[in-house]
Coordinates of N, CA and C in Angstrom, one line a residue:
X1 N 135.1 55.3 135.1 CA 134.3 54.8 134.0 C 133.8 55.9 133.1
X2 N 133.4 57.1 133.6 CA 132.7 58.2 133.1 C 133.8 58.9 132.2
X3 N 135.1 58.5 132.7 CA 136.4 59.4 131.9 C 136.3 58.8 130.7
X4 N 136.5 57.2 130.8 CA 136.6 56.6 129.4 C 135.6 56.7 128.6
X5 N 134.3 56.9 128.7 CA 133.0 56.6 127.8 C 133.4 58.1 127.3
X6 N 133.7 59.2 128.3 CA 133.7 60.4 127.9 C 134.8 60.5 126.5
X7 N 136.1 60.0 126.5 CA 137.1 59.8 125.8 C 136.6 59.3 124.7
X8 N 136.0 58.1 124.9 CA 135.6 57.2 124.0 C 134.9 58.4 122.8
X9 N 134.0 58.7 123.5 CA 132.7 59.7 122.3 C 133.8 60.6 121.9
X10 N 134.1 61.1 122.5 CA 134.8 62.2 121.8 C 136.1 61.8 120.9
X11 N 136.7 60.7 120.6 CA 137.5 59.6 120.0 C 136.7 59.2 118.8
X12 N 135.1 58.9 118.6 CA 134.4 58.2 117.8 C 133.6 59.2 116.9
X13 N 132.9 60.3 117.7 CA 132.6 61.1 116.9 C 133.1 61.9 115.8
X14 N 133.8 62.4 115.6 CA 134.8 63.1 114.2 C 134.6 61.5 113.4
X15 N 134.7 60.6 113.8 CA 135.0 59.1 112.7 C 133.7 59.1 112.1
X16 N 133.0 59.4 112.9 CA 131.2 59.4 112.8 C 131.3 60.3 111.5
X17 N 131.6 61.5 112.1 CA 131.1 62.7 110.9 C 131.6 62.5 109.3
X18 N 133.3 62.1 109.8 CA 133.8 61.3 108.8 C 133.3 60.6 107.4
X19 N 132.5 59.4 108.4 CA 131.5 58.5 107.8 C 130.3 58.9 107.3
X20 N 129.8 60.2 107.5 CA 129.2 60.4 106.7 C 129.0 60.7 105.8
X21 N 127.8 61.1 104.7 CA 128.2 61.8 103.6 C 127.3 60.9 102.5
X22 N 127.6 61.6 101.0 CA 126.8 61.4 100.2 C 128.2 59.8 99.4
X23 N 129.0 60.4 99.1 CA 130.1 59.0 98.7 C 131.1 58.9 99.1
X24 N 131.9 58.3 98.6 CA 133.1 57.6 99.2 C 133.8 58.9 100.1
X25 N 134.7 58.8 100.8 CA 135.6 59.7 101.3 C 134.9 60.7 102.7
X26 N 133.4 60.8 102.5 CA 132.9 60.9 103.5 C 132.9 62.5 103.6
X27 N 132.1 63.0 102.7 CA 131.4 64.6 102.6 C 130.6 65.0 101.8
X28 N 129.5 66.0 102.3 CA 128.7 65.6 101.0 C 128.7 67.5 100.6
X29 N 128.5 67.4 99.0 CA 128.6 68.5 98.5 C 127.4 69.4 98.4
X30 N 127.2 70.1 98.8 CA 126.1 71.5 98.8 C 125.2 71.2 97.7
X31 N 126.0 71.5 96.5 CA 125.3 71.2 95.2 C 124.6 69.8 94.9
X32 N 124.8 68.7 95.9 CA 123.7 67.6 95.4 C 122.6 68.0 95.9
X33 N 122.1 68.7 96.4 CA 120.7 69.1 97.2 C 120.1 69.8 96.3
X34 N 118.5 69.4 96.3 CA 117.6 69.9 95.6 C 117.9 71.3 95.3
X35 N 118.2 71.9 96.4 CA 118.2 73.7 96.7 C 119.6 74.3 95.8
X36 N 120.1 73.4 94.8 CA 121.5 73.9 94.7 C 121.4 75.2 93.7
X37 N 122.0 75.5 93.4 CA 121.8 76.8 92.0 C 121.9 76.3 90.7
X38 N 123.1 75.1 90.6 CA 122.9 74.6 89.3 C 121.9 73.7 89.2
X39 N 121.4 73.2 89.9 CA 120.2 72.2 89.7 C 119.8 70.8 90.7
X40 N 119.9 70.0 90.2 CA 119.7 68.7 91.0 C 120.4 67.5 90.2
X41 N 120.4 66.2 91.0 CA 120.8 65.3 90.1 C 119.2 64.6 89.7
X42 N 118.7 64.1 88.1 CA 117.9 63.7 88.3 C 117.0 62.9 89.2
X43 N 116.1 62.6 89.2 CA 115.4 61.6 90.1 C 115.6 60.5 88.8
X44 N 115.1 58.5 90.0 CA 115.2 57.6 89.1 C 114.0 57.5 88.1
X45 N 114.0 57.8 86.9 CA 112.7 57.9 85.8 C 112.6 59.0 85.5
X46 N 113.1 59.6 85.5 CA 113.0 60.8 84.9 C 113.6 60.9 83.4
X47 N 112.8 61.5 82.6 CA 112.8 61.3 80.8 C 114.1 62.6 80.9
X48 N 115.2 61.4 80.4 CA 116.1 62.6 79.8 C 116.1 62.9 78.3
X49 N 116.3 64.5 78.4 CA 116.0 64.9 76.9 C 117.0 64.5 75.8
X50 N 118.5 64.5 76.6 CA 119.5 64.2 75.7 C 120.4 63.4 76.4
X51 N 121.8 63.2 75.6 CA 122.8 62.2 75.9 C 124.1 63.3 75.7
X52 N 124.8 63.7 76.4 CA 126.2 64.3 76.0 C 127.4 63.9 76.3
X53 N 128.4 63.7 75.2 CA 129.2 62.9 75.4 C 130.2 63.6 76.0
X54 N 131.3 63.4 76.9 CA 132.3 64.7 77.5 C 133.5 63.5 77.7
X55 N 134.4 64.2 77.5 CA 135.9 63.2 77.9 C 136.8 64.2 78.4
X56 N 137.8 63.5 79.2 CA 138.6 64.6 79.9 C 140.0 64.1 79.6
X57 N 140.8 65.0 80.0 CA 142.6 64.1 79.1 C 143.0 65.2 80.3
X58 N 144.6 64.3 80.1 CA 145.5 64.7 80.8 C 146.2 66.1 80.6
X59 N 145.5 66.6 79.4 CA 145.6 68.1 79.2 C 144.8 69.3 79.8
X60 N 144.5 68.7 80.9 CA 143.5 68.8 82.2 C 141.9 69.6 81.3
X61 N 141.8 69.3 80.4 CA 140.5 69.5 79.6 C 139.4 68.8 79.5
X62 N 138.2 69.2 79.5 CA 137.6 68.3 79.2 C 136.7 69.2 77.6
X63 N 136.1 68.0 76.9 CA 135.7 68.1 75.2 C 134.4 67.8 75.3
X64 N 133.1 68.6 75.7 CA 133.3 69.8 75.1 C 133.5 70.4 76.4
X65 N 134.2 71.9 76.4 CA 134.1 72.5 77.5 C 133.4 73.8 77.9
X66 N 132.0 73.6 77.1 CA 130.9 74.5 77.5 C 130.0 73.8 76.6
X67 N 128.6 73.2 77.5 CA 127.6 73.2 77.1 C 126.2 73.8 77.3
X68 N 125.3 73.9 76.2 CA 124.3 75.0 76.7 C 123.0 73.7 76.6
X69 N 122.1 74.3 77.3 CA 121.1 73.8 77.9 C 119.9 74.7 78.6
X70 N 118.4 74.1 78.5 CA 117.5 75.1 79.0 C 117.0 74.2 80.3
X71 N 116.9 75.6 80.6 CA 116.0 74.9 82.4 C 114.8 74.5 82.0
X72 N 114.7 73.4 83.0 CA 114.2 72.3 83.3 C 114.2 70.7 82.5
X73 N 115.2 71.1 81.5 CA 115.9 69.8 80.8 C 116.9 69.2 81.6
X74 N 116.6 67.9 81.2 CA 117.6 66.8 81.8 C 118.3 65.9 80.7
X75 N 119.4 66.1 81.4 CA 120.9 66.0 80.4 C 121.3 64.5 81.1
X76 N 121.9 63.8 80.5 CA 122.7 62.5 80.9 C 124.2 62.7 80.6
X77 N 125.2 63.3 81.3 CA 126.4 63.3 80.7 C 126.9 62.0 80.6
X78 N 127.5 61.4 79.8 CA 128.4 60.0 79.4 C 129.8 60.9 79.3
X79 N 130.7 60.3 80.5 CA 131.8 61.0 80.9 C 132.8 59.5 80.3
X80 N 134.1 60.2 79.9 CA 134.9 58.6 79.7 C 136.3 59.9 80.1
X81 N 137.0 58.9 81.0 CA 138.0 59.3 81.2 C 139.5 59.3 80.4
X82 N 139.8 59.7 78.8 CA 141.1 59.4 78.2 C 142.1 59.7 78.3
X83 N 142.7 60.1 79.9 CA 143.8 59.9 80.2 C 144.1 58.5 80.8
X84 N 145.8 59.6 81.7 CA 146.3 57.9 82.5 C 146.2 58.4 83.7
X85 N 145.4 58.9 84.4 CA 145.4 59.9 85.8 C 144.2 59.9 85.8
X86 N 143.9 59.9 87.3 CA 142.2 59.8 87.4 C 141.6 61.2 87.5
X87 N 140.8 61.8 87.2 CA 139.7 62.9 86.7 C 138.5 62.8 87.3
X88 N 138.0 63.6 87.8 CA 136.5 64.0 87.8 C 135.6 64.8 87.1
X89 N 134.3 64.2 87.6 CA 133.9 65.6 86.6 C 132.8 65.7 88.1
X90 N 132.2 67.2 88.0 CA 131.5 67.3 89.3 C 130.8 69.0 88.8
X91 N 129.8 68.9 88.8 CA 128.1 70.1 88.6 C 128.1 71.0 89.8
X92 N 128.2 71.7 89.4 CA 128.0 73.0 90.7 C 128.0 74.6 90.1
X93 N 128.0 75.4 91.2 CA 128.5 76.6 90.3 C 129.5 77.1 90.7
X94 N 130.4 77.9 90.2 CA 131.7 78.2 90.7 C 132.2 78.4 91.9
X95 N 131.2 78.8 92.8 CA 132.0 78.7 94.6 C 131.7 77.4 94.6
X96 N 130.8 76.6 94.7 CA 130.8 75.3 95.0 C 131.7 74.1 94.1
X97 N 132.3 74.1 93.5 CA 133.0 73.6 92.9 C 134.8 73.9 93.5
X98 N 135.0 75.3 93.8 CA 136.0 76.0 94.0 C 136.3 75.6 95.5
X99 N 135.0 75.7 96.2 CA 135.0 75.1 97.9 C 135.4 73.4 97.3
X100 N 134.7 73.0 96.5 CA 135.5 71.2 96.8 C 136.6 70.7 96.3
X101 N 137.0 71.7 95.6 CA 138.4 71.5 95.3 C 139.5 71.8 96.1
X102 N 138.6 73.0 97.2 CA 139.5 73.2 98.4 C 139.5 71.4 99.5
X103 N 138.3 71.3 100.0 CA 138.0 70.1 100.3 C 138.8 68.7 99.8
X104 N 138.9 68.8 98.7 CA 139.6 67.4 97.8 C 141.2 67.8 98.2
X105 N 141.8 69.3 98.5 CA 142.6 69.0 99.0 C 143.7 68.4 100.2
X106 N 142.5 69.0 101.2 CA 142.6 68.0 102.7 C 142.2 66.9 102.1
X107 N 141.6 66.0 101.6 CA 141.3 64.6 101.6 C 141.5 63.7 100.2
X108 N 143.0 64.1 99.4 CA 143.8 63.9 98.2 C 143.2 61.9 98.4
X109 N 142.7 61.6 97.5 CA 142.7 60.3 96.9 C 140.9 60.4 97.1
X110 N 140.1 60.7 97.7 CA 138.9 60.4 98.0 C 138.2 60.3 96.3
X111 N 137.5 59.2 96.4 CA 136.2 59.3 95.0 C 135.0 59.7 95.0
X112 N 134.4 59.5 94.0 CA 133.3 60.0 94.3 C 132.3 59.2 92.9
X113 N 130.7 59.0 93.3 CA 129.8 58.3 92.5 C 128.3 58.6 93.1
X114 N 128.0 60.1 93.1 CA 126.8 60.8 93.3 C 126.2 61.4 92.0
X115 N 124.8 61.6 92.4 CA 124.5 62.5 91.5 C 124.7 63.4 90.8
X116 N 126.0 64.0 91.5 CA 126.5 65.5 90.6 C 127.8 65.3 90.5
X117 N 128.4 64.3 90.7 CA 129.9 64.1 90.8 C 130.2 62.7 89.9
X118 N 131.5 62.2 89.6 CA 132.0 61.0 89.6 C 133.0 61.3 89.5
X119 N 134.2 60.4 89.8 CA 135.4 60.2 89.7 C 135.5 59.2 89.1
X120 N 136.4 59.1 87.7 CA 137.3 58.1 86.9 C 138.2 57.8 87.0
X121 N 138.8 56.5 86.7 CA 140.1 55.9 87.0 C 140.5 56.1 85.5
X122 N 141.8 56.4 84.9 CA 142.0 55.9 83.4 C 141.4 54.9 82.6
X123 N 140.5 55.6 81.7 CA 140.0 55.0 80.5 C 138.5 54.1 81.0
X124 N 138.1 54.5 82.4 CA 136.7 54.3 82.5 C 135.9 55.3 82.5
X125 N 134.3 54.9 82.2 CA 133.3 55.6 81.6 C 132.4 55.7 82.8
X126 N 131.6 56.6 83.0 CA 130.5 56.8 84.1 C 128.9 58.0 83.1
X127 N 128.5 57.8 84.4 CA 127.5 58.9 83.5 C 127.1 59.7 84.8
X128 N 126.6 60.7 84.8 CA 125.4 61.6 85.4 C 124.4 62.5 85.1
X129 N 123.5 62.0 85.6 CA 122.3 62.5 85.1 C 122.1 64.0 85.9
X130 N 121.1 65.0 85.4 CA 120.9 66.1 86.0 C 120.2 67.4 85.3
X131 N 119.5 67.7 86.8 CA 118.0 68.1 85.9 C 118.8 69.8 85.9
X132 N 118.7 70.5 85.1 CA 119.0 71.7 85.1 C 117.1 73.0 85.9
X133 N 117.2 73.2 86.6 CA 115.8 74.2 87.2 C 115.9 75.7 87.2
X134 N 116.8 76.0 86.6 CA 116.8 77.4 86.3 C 117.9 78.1 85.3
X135 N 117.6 79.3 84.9 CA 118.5 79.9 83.7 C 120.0 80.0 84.4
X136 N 121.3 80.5 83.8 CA 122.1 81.0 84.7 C 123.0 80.3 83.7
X137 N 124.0 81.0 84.3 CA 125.3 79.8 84.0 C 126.2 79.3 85.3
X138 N 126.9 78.4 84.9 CA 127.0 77.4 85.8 C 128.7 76.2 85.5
X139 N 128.9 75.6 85.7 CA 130.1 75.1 86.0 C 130.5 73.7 86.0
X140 N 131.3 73.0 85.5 CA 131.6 71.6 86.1 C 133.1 71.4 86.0
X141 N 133.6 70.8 86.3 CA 135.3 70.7 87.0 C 135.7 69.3 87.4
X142 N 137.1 69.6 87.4 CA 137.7 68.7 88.3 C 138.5 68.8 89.4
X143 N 138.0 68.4 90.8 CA 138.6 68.6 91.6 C 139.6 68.0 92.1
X144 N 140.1 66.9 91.6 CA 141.5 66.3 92.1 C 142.6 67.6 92.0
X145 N 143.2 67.5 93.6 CA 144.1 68.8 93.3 C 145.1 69.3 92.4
X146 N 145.1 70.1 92.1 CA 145.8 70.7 90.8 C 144.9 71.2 89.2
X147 N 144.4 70.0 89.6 CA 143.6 70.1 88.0 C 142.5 71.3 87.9
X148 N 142.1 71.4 88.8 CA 141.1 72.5 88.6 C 142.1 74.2 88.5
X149 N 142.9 74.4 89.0 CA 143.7 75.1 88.9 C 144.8 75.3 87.5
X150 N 144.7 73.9 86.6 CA 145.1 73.8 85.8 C 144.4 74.2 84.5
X151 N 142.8 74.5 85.0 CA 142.2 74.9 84.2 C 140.9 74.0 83.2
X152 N 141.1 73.0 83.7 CA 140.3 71.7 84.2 C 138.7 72.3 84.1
X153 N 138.3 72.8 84.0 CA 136.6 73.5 84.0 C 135.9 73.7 82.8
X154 N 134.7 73.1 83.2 CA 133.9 74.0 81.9 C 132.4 74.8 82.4
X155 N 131.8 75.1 81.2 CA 130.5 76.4 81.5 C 129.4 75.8 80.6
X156 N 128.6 75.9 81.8 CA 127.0 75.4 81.4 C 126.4 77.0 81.1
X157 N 125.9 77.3 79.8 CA 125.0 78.1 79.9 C 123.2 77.8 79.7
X158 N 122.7 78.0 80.8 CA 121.2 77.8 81.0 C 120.4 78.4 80.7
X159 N 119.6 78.6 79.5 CA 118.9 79.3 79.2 C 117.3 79.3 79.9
X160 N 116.2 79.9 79.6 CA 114.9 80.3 80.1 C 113.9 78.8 78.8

């Protein structure tokens, strides 16, 4: 009996770890944590200063592909996806963005609908919110494999 329970746990746990996480696919990204470098995802109520509109295409771009912004402003991106391939867009700074595109490799189809991420299907719209907390510049991408490699990125510059 002690072999099977032992089996068992060790069978269920990795499913466990699996299952956790911030969204779908079951992992959560460095950068949604308060402590990240590019910032946080807003809290609920929080007065955003602006609206930015960003779209991404199959020309693995997204429009615009650098925006500037000062710390401690909070930005609402309004993402629409105008291709026919699904895209994400996802907040980090360039290792962290570069580690989840490594990540999105082992686990090709996963989505995502966090604070600092979403993933779109063709020709749908999402938003994320996010507080910028310090100067720097900074990053957002798409990690479905290939795309980020294709050049798929843009640059937050954060001013003081």
């Amino acid at each position: 009996m002690k072999k099977i329970i032992t089996i068992l746990a060790l069978v269920t746990v990795p499913f466990a770890a699996f299952a956790s996480g911030d969204h779908a696919g079951g992992h959560a990204m460095n950068h949604a944590t308060p402590d990240s470098a590019a910032g946080k995802p807003a809290a609920t109520g929080t007065k955003v200063a602006r609206t930015i509109n960003v779209t991404m295409s199959d020309a693995m771009r997204f429009s615009p592909d650098s925006v500037e912004v000062k710390a401690g402003e909070t930005v609402r991106f309004f993402v629409k996806n105008e291709g026919k391939i699904t895209h994400e867009f996802v907040i980090g700074n360039d290792s962290e963005i570069k580690e989840h595109a490594e990540m999105m490799k082992q686990m090709p189809g996963m989505t995502h609908n966090d604070g600092s991420m979403i993933t779109l299907k063709p020709g749908q719209k999402g938003a994320v919110t996010w507080t910028f907390s310090k100067s720097g510049n900074f990053s957002f991408g798409c990690t479905v494999p290939g795309h980020l490699e294709a050049g798929m990125v843009g640059k937050f510059s954060v001013t003081p």
